[in-house]
mmCIF file with all atom_site columns, C-alpha atoms in Angstrom:
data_model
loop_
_atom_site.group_PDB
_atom_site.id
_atom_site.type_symbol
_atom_site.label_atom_id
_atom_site.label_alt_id
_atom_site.label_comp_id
_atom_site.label_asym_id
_atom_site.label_entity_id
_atom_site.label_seq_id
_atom_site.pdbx_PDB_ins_code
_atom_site.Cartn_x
_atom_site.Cartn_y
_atom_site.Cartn_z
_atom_site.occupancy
_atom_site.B_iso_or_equiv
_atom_site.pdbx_formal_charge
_atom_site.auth_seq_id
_atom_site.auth_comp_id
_atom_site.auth_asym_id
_atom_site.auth_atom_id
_atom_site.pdbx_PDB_model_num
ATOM 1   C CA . UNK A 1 1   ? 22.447 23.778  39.477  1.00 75.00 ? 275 UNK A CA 1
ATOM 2   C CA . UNK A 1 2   ? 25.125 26.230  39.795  1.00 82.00 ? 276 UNK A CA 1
ATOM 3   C CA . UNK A 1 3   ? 25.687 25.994  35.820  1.00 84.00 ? 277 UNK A CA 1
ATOM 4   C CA . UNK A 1 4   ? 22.399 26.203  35.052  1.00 84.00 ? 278 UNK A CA 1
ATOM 5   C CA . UNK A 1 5   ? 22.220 29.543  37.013  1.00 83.00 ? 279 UNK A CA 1
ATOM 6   C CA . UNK A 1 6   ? 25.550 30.539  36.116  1.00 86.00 ? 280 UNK A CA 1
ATOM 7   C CA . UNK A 1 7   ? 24.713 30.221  32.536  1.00 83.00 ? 281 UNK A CA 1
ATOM 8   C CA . UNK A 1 8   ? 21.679 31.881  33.358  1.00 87.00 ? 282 UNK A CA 1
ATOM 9   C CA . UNK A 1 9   ? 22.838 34.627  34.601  1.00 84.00 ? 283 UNK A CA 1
ATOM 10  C CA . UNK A 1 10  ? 25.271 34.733  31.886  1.00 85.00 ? 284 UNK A CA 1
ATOM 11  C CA . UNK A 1 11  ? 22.621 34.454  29.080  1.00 88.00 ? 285 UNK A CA 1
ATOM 12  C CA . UNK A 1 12  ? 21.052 37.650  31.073  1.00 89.00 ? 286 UNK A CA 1
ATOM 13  C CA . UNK A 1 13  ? 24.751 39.183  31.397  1.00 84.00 ? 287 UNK A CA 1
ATOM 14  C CA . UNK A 1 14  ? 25.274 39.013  27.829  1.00 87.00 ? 288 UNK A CA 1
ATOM 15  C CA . UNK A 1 15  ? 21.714 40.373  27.044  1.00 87.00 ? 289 UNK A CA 1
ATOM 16  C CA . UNK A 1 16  ? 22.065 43.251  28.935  1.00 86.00 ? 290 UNK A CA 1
ATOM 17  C CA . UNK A 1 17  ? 25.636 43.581  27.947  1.00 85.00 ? 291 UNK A CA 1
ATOM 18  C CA . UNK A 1 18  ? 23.741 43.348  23.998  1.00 84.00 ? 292 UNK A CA 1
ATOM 19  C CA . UNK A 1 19  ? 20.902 45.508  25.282  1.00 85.00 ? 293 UNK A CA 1
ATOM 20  C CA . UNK A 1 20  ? 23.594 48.568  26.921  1.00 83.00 ? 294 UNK A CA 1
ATOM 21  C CA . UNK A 1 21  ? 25.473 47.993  23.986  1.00 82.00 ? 295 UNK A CA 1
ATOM 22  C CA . UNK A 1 22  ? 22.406 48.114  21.316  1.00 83.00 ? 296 UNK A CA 1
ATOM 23  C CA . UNK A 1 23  ? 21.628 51.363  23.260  1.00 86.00 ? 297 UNK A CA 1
ATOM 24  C CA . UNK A 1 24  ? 24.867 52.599  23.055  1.00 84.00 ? 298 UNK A CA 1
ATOM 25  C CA . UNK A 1 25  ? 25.265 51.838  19.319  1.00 84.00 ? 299 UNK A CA 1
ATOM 26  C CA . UNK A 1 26  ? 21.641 54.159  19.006  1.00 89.00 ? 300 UNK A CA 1
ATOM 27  C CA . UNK A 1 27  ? 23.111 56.699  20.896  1.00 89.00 ? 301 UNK A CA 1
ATOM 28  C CA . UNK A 1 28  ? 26.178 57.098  19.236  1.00 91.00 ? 302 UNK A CA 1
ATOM 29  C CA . UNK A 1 29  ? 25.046 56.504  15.885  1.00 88.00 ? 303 UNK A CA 1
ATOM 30  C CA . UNK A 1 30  ? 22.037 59.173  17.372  1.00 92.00 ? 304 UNK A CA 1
ATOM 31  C CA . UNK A 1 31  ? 25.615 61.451  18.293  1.00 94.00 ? 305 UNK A CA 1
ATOM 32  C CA . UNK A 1 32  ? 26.968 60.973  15.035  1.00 94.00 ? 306 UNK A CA 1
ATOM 33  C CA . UNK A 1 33  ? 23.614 61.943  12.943  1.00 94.00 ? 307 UNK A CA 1
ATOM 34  C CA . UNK A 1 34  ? 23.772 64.719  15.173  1.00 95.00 ? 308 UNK A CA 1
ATOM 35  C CA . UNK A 1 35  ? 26.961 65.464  14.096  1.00 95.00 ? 309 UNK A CA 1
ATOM 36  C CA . UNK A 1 36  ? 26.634 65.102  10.769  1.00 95.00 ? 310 UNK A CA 1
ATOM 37  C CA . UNK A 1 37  ? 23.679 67.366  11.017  1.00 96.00 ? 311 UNK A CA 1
ATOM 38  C CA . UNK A 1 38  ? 25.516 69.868  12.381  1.00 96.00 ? 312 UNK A CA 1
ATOM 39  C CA . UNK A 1 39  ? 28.134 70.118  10.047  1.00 95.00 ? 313 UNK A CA 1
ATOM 40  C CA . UNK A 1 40  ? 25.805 70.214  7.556   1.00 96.00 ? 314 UNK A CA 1
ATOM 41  C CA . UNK A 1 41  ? 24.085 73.570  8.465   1.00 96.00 ? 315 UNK A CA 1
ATOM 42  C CA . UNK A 1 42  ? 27.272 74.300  9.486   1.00 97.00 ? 316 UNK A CA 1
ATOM 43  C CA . UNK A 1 43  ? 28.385 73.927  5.817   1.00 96.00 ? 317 UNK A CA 1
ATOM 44  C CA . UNK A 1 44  ? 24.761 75.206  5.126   1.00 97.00 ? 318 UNK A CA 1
ATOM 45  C CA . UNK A 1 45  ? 25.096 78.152  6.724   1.00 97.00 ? 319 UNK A CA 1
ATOM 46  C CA . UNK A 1 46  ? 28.791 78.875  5.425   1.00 97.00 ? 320 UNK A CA 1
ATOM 47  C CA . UNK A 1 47  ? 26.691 78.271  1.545   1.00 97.00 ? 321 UNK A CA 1
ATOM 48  C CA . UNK A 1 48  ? 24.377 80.538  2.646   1.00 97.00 ? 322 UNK A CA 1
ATOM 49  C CA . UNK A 1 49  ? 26.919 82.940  3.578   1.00 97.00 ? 323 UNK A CA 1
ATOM 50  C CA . UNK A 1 50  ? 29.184 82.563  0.503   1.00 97.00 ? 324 UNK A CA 1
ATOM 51  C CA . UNK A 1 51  ? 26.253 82.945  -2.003  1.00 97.00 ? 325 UNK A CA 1
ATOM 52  C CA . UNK A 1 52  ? 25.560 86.399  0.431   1.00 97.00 ? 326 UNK A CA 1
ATOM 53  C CA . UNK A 1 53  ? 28.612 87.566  0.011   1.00 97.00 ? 327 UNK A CA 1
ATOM 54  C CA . UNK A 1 54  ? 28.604 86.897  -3.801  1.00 97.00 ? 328 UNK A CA 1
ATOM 55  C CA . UNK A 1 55  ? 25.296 88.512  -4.850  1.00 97.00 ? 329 UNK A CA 1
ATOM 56  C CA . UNK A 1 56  ? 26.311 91.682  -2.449  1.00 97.00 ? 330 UNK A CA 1
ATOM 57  C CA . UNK A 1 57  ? 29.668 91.558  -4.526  1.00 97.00 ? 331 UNK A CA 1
ATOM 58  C CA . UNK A 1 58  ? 27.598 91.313  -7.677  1.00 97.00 ? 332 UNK A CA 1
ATOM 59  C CA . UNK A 1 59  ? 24.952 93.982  -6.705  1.00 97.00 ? 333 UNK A CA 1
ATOM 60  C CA . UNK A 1 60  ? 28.254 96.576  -5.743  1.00 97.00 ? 334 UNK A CA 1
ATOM 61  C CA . UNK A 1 61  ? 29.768 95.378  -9.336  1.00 97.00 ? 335 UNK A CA 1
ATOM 62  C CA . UNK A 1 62  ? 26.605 96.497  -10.844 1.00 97.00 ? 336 UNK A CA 1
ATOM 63  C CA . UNK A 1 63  ? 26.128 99.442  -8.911  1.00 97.00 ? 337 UNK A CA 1
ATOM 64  C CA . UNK A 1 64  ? 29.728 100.414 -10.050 1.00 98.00 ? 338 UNK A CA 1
ATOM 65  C CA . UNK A 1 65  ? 28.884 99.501  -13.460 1.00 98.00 ? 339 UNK A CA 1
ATOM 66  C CA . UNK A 1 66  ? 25.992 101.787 -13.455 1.00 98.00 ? 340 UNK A CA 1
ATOM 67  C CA . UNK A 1 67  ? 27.244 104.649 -12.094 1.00 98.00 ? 341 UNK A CA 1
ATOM 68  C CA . UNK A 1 68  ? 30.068 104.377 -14.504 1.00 98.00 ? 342 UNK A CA 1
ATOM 69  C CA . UNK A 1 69  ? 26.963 104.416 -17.052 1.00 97.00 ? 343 UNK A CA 1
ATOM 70  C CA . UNK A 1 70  ? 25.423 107.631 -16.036 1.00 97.00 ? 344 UNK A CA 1
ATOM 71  C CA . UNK A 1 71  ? 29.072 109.696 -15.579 1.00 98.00 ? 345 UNK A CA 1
ATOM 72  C CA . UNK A 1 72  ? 29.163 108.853 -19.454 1.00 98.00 ? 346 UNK A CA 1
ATOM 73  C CA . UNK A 1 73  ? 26.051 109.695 -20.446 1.00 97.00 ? 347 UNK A CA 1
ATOM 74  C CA . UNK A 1 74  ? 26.335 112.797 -18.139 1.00 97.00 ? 348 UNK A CA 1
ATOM 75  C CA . UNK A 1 75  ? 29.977 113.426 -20.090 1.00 97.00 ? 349 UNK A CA 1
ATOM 76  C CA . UNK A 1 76  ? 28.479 113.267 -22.902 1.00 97.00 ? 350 UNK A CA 1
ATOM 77  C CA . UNK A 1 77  ? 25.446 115.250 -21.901 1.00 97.00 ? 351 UNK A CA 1
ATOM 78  C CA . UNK A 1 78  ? 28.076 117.606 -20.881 1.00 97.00 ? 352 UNK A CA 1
ATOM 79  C CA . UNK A 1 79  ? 30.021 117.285 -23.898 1.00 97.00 ? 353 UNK A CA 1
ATOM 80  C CA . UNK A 1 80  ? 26.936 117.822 -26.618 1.00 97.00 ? 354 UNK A CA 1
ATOM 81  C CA . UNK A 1 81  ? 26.337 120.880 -24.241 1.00 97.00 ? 355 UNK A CA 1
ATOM 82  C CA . UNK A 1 82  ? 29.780 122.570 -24.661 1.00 97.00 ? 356 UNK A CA 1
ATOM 83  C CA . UNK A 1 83  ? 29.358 122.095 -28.551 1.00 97.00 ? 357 UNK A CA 1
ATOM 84  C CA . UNK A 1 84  ? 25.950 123.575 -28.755 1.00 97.00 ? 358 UNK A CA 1
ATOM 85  C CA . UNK A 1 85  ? 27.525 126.248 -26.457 1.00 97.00 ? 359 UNK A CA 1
ATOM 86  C CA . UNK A 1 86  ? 30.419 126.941 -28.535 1.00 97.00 ? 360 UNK A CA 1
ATOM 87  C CA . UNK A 1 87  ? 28.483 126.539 -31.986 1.00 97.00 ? 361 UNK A CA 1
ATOM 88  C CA . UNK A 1 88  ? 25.788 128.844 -30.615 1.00 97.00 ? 362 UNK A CA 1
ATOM 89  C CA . UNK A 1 89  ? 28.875 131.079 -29.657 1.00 97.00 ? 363 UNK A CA 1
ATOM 90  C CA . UNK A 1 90  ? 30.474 130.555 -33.310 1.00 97.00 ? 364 UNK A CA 1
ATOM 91  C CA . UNK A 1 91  ? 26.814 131.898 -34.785 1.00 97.00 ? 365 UNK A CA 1
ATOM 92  C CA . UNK A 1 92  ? 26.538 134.611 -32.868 1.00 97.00 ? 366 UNK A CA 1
ATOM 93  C CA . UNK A 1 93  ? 30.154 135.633 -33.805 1.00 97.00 ? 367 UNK A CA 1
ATOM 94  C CA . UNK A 1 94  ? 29.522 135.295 -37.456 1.00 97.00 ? 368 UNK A CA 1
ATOM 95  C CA . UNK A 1 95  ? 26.424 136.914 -36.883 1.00 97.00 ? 369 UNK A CA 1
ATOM 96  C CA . UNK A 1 96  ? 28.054 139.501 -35.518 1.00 97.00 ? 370 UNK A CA 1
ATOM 97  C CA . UNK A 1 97  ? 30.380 140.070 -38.287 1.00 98.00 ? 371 UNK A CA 1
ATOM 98  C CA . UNK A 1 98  ? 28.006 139.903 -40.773 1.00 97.00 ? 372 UNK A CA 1
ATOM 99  C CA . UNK A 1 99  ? 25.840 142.708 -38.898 1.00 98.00 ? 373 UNK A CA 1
ATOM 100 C CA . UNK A 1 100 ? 29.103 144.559 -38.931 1.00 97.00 ? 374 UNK A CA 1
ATOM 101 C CA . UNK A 1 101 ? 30.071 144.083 -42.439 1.00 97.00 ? 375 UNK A CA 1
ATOM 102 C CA . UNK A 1 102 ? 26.257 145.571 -43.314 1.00 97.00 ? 376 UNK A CA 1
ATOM 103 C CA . UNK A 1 103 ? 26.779 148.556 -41.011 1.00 97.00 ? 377 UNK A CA 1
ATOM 104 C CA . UNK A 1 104 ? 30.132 149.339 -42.973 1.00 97.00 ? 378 UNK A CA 1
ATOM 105 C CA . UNK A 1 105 ? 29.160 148.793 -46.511 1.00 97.00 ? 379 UNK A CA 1
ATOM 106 C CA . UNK A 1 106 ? 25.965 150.507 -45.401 1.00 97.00 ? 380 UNK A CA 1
ATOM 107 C CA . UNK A 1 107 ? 28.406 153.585 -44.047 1.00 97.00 ? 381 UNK A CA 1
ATOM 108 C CA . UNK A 1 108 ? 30.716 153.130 -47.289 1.00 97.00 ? 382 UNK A CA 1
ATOM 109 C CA . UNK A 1 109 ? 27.114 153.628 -49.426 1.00 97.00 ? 383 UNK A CA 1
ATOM 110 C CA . UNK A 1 110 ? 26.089 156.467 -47.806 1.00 97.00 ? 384 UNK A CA 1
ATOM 111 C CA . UNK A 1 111 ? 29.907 158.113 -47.713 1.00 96.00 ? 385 UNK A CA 1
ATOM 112 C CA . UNK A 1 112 ? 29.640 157.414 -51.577 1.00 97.00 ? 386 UNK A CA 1
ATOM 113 C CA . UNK A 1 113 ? 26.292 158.914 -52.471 1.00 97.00 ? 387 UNK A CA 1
ATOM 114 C CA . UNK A 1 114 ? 27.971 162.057 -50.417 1.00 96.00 ? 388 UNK A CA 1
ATOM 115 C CA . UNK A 1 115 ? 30.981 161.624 -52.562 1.00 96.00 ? 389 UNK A CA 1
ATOM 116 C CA . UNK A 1 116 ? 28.944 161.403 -55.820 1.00 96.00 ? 390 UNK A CA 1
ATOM 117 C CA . UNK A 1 117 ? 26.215 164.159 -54.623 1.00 96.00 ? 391 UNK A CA 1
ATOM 118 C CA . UNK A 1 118 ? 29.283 166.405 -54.161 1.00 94.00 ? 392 UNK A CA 1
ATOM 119 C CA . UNK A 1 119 ? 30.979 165.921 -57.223 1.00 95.00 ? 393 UNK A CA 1
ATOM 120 C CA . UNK A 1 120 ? 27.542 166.354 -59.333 1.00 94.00 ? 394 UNK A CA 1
ATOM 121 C CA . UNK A 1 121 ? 27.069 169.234 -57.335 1.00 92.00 ? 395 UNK A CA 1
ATOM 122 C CA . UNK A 1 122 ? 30.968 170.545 -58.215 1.00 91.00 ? 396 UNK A CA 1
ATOM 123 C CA . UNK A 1 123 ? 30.497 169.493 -61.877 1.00 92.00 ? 397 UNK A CA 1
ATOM 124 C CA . UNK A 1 124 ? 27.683 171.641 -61.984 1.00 91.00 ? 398 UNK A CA 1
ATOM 125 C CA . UNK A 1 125 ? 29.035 174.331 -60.518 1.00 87.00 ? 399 UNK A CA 1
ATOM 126 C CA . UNK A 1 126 ? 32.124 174.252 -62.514 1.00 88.00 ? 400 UNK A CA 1
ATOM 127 C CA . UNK A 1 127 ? 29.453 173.958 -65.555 1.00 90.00 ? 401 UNK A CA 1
ATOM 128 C CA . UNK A 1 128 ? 27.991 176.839 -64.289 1.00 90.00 ? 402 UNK A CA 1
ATOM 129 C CA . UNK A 1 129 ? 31.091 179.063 -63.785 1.00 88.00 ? 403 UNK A CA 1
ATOM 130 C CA . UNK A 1 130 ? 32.068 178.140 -67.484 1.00 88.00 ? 404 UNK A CA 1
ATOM 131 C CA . UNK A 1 131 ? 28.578 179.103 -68.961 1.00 91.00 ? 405 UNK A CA 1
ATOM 132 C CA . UNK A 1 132 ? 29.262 181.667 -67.210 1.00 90.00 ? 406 UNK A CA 1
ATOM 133 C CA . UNK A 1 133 ? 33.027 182.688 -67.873 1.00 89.00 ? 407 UNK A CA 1
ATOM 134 C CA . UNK A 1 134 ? 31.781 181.517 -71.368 1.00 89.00 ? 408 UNK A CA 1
ATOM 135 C CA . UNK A 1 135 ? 28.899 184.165 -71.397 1.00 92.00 ? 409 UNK A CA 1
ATOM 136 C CA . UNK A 1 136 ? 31.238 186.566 -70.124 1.00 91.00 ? 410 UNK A CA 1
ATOM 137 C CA . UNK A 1 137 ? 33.862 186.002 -72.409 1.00 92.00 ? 411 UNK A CA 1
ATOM 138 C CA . UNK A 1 138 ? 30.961 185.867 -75.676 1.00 91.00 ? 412 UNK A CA 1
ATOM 139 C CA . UNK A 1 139 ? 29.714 188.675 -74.292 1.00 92.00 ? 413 UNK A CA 1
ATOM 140 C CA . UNK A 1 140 ? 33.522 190.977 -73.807 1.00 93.00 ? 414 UNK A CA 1
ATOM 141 C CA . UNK A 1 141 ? 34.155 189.508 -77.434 1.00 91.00 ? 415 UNK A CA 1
ATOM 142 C CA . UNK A 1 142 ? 31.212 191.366 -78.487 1.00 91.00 ? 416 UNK A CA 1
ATOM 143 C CA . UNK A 1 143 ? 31.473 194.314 -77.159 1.00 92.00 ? 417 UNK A CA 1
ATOM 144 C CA . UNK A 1 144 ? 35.170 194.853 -78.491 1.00 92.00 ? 418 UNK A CA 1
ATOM 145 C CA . UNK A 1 145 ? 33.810 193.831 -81.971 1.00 89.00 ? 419 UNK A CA 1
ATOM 146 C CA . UNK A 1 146 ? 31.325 196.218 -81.934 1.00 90.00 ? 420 UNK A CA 1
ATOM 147 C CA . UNK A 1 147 ? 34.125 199.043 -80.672 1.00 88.00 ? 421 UNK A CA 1
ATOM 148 C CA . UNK A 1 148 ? 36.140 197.437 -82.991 1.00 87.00 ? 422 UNK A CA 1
ATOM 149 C CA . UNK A 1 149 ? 33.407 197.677 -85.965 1.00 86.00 ? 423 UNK A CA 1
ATOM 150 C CA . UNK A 1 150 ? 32.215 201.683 -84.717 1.00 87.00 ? 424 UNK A CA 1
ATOM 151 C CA . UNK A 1 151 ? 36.418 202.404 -84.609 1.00 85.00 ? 425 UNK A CA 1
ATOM 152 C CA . UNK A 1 152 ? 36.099 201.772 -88.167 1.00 85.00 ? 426 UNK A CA 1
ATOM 153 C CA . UNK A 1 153 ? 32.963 203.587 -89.142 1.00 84.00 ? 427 UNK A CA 1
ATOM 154 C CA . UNK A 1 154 ? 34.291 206.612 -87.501 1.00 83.00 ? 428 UNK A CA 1
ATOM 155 C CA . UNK A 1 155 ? 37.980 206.285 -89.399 1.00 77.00 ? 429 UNK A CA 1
ATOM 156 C CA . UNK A 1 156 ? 36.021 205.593 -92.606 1.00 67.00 ? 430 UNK A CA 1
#
C-alpha cells in the first residue's frame, strides 16, 4: 500500500510542516515580543530622558528664579544702605549747622557783653567827666561869686 504510505508520509509531512510552522509562529511571535520590548525601553528610555531633561529645565528655572531673589533682596539691602548712608549724612549736616549756629550766637553773645561792658564803661566815664566838669564848673562859679561878693565889700 503505496496510499497507505503515501498518506502516511503525508500525515507526517503535514505534521512536521505544522510542527516547523508551530515553531516558526513561537519564534516570530518570540521576535515580535522582542520587538515590542524593545521599543518599549526604547520609548522607556526616551521617557526617562524627557522627564531628565524637564526637571534639569525646572531645577535651572528655579535656580534663575532664585538668584533673581537674592539680587533683590541684595538691591534692596543695598538700597536701605544708601538711605541710612545719606540720612546719617543729612544728620550729621544738620548737626553740623546747628553746632555752627551755637558757635556764632555764642560769638555774637560774647561780642555783645563786650559791646555792653564798653558802653557801661563809656557811660561811666562820660558820668564821670560831667561830675567832674560839673564840680569844676560849681566849683569856678564859686570862686567868681565869692570875688564877685569881696569886689563889693571892698567898693562898699
Amino acid at each position: 500500500s503505496t496510499w497507505e504510505k503515501q498518506w502516511h508520509e503525508s500525515q507526517i509531512k503535514k505534521q512536521r510542516l505544522a510542527q516547523e510552522s508551530k515553531v516558526e509562529g513561537e519564534l516570530v511571535k518570540k521576535q515580535v515580543a522582542e520587538e515590542l520590548e524593545k521599543d518599549y525601553q526604547k520609548e522607556l528610555l526616551k521617557k526617562q530622558h524627557e522627564i531628565e531633561a524637564q526637571n534639569e529645565f525646572l531645577k535651572a528655572n528655579e535656580r534663575i528664579q532664585k538668584a533673581k531673589e537674592e539680587q533683590k533682596l541684595k538691591d534692596i539691602e543695598d538700597e536701605k544702605k544708601t538711605s541710612e548712608f545719606a540720612q546719617e549724612k543729612e544728620k550729621m549736616s544738620t548737626l553740623r549747622k546747628q553746632k555752627e549756629e551755637e558757635r556764632f550766637k555764642a560769638k555774637q553773645e560774647v561780642r555783645q557783653k563786650m559791646i555792653d561792658k564798653q558802653v557801661e564803661l563809656l557811660k561811666n566815664l562820660k558820668n564821670t567827666e560831667e561830675k567832674r566838669l560839673q564840680k569844676q564848673v560849681e566849683e569856678a562859679e564859686q570862686k567868681a561869686q565869692q570875688e564877685f561878693e569881696e569886689k563889693q565889700k571892698k567898693t562898699k
